[in-house]
mmCIF file of C-alpha atoms in Angstrom:
data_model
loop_
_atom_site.group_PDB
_atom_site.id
_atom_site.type_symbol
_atom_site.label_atom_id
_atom_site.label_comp_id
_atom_site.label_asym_id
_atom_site.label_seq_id
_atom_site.Cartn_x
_atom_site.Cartn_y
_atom_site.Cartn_z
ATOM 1 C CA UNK A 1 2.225 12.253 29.259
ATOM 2 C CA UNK A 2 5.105 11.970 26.732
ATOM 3 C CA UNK A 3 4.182 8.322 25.720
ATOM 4 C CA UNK A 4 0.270 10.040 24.990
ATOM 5 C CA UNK A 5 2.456 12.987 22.680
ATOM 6 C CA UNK A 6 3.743 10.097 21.001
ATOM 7 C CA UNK A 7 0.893 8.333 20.296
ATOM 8 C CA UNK A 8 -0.604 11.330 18.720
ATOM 9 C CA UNK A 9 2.205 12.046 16.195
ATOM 10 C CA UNK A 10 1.986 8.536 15.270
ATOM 11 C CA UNK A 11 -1.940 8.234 14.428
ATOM 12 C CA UNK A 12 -1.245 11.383 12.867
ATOM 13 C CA UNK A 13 1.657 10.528 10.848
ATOM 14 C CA UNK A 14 -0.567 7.126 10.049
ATOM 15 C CA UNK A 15 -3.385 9.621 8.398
ATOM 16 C CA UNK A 16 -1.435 11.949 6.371
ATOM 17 C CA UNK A 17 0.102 9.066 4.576
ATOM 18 C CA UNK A 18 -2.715 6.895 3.947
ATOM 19 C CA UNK A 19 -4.911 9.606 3.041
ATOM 20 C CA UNK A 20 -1.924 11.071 0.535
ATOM 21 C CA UNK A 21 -2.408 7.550 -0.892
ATOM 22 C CA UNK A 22 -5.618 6.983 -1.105
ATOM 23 C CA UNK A 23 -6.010 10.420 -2.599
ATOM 24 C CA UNK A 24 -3.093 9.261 -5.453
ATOM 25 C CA UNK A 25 -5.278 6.395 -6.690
ATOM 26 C CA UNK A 26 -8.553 8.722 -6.623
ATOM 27 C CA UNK A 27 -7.215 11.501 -8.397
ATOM 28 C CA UNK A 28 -5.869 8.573 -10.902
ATOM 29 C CA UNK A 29 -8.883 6.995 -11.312
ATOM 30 C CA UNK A 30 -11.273 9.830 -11.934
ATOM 31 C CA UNK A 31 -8.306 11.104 -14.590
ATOM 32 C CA UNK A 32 -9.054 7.899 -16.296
ATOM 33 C CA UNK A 33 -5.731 6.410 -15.840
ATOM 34 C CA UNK A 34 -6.167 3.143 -14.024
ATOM 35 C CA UNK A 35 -8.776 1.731 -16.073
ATOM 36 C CA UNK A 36 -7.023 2.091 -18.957
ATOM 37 C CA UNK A 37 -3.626 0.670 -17.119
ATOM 38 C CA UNK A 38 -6.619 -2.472 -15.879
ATOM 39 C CA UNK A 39 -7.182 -3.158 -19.673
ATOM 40 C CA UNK A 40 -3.906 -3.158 -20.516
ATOM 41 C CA UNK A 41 -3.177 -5.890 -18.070
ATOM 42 C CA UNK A 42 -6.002 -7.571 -18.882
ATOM 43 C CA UNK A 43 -4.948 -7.830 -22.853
ATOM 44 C CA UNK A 44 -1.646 -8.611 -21.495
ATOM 45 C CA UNK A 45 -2.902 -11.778 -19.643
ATOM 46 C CA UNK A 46 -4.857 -12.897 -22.726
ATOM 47 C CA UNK A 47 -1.847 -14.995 -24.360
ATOM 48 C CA UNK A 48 -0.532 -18.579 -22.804
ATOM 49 C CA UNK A 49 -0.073 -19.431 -19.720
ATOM 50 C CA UNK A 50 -3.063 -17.480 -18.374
ATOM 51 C CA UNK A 51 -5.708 -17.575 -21.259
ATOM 52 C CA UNK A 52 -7.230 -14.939 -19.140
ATOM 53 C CA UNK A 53 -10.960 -14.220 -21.861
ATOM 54 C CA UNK A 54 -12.516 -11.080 -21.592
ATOM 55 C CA UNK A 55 -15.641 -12.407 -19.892
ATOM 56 C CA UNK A 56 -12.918 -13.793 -17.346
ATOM 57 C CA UNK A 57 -14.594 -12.511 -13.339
ATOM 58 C CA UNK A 58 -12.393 -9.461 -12.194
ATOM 59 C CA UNK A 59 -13.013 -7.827 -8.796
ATOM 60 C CA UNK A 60 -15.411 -4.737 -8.128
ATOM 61 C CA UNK A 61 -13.914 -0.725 -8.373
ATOM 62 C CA UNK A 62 -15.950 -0.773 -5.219
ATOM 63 C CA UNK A 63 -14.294 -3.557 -3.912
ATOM 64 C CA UNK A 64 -10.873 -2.944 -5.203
ATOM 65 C CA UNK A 65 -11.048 0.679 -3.861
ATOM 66 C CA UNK A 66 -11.555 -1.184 -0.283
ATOM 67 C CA UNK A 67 -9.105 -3.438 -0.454
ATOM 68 C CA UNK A 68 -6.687 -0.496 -1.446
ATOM 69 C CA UNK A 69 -7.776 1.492 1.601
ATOM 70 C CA UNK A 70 -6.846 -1.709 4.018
ATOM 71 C CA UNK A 71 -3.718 -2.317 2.615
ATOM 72 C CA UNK A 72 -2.757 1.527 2.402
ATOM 73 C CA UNK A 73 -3.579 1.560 6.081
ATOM 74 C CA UNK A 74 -2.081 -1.763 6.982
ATOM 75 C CA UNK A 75 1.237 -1.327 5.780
ATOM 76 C CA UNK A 76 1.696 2.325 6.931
ATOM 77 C CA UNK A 77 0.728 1.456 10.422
ATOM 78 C CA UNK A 78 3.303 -1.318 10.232
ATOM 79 C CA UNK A 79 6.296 0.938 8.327
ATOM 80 C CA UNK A 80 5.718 3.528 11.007
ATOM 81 C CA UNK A 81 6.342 0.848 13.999
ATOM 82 C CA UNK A 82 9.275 -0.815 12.590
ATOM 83 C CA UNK A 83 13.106 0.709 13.651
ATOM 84 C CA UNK A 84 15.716 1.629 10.399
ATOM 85 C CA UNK A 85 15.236 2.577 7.633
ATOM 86 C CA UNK A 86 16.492 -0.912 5.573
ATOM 87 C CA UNK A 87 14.009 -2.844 7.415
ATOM 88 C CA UNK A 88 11.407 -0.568 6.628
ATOM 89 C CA UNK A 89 12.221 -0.514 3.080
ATOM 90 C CA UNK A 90 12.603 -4.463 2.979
ATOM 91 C CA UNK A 91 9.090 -4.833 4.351
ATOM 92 C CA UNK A 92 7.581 -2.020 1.392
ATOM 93 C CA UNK A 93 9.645 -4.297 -1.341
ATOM 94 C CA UNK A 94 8.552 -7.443 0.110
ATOM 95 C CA UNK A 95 4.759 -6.281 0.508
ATOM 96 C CA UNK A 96 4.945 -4.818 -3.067
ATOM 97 C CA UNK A 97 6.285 -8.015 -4.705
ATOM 98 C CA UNK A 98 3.864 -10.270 -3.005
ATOM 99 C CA UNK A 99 0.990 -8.073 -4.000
ATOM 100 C CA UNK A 100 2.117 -7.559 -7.525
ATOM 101 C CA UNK A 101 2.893 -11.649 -7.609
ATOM 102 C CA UNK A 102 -1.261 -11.605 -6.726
ATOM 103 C CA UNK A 103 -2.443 -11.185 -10.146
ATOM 104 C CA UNK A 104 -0.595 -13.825 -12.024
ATOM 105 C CA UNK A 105 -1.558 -16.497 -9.862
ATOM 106 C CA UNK A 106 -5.333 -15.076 -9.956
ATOM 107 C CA UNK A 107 -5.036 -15.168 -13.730
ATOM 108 C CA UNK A 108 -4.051 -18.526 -13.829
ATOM 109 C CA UNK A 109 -6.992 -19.509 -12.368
ATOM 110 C CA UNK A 110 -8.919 -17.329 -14.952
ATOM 111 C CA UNK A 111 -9.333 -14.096 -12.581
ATOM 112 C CA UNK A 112 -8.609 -10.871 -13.487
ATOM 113 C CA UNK A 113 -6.831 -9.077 -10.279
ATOM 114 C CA UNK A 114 -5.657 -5.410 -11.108
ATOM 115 C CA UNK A 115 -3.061 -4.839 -8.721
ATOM 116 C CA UNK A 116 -2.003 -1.243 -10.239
ATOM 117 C CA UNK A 117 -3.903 1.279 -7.814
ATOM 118 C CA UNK A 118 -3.030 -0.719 -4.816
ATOM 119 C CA UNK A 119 0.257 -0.940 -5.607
ATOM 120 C CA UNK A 120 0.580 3.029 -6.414
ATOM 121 C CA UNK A 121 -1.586 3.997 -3.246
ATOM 122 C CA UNK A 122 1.020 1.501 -0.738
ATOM 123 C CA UNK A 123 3.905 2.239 -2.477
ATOM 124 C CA UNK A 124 3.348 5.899 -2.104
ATOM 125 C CA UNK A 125 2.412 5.969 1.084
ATOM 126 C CA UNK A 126 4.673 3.354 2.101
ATOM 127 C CA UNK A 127 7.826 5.773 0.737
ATOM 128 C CA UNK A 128 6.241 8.586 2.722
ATOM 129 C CA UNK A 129 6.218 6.464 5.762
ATOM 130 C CA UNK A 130 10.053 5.829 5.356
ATOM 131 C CA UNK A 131 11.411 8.968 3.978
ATOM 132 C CA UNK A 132 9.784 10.974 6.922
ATOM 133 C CA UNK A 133 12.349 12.325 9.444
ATOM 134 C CA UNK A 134 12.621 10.116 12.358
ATOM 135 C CA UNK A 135 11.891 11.265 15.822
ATOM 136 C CA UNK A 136 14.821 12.655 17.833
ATOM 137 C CA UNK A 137 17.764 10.180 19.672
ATOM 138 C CA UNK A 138 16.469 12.106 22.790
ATOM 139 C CA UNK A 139 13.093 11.813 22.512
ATOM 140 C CA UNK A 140 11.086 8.186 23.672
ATOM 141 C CA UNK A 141 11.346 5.524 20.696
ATOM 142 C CA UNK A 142 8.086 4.416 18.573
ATOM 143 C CA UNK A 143 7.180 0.881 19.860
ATOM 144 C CA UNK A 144 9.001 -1.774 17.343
ATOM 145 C CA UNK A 145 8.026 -4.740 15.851
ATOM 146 C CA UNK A 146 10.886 -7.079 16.434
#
């Protein structure tokens, strides 16, 4: 019965962060403030080595909106299994540089990849996820990754 109390304040824990999020980079976007961040990278990525035009393909609001959502969710899920709090924040730095590190490359090959409102929405969430009080020393352990 404990392990199903558990389990509970896990999927719970897994929603209020993602959703907190999500809700950053919708409140963001309807305020007008990722686009204009989008365009800045975009006229950023114009010079050498990308040569990144303005008729260069970029990737859907619709579709970057999704991929936010499953990466939100995917990395909070993971944060919450994971023991200590310096591997948890080694695995938010790690996923944040790798994702950031998406939209050169992309440009390079003359795609535009804003990385801004998935970054914001897993990196808040993802600090949520660490900086909530752990369980007990009494109490039965989260399952680890390991």
């Amino acid at each position: 019965m404990h392990s199903h109390k558990h389990q509970d304040i896990l999927l719970m824990r897994w929603a209020l962060f993602s959703v907190t999020g999500i809700i950053l980079i919708v409140v963001l976007y309807s305020v007008g403030v990722t686009p204009a961040w989008a365009q800045g990278l975009k006229e950023a990525m114009a010079p050498a080595p990308f040569l990144l035009g303005p008729e260069a393909p970029a990737l859907s609001p619709g579709m970057g909106f999704l991929l936010c959502i499953a990466l939100t969710l995917a990395l909070v899920y993971d944060l919450l299994l994971i023991r200590g709090t310096f591997r948890k924040t080694a695995v938010l730095a790690a996923f944040l540089l790798l994702l950031a590190c998406f939209t050169p490359v992309l440009g390079l090959w003359g795609v535009f990849f804003n990385p801004v409102p998935c970054l914001l929405s897993a990196g808040c969430a993802g600090i949520l996820a660490i900086l909530w009080p752990q369980p007990p020393p009494h109490s039965e352990p989260p399952p680890a990754h390991e």
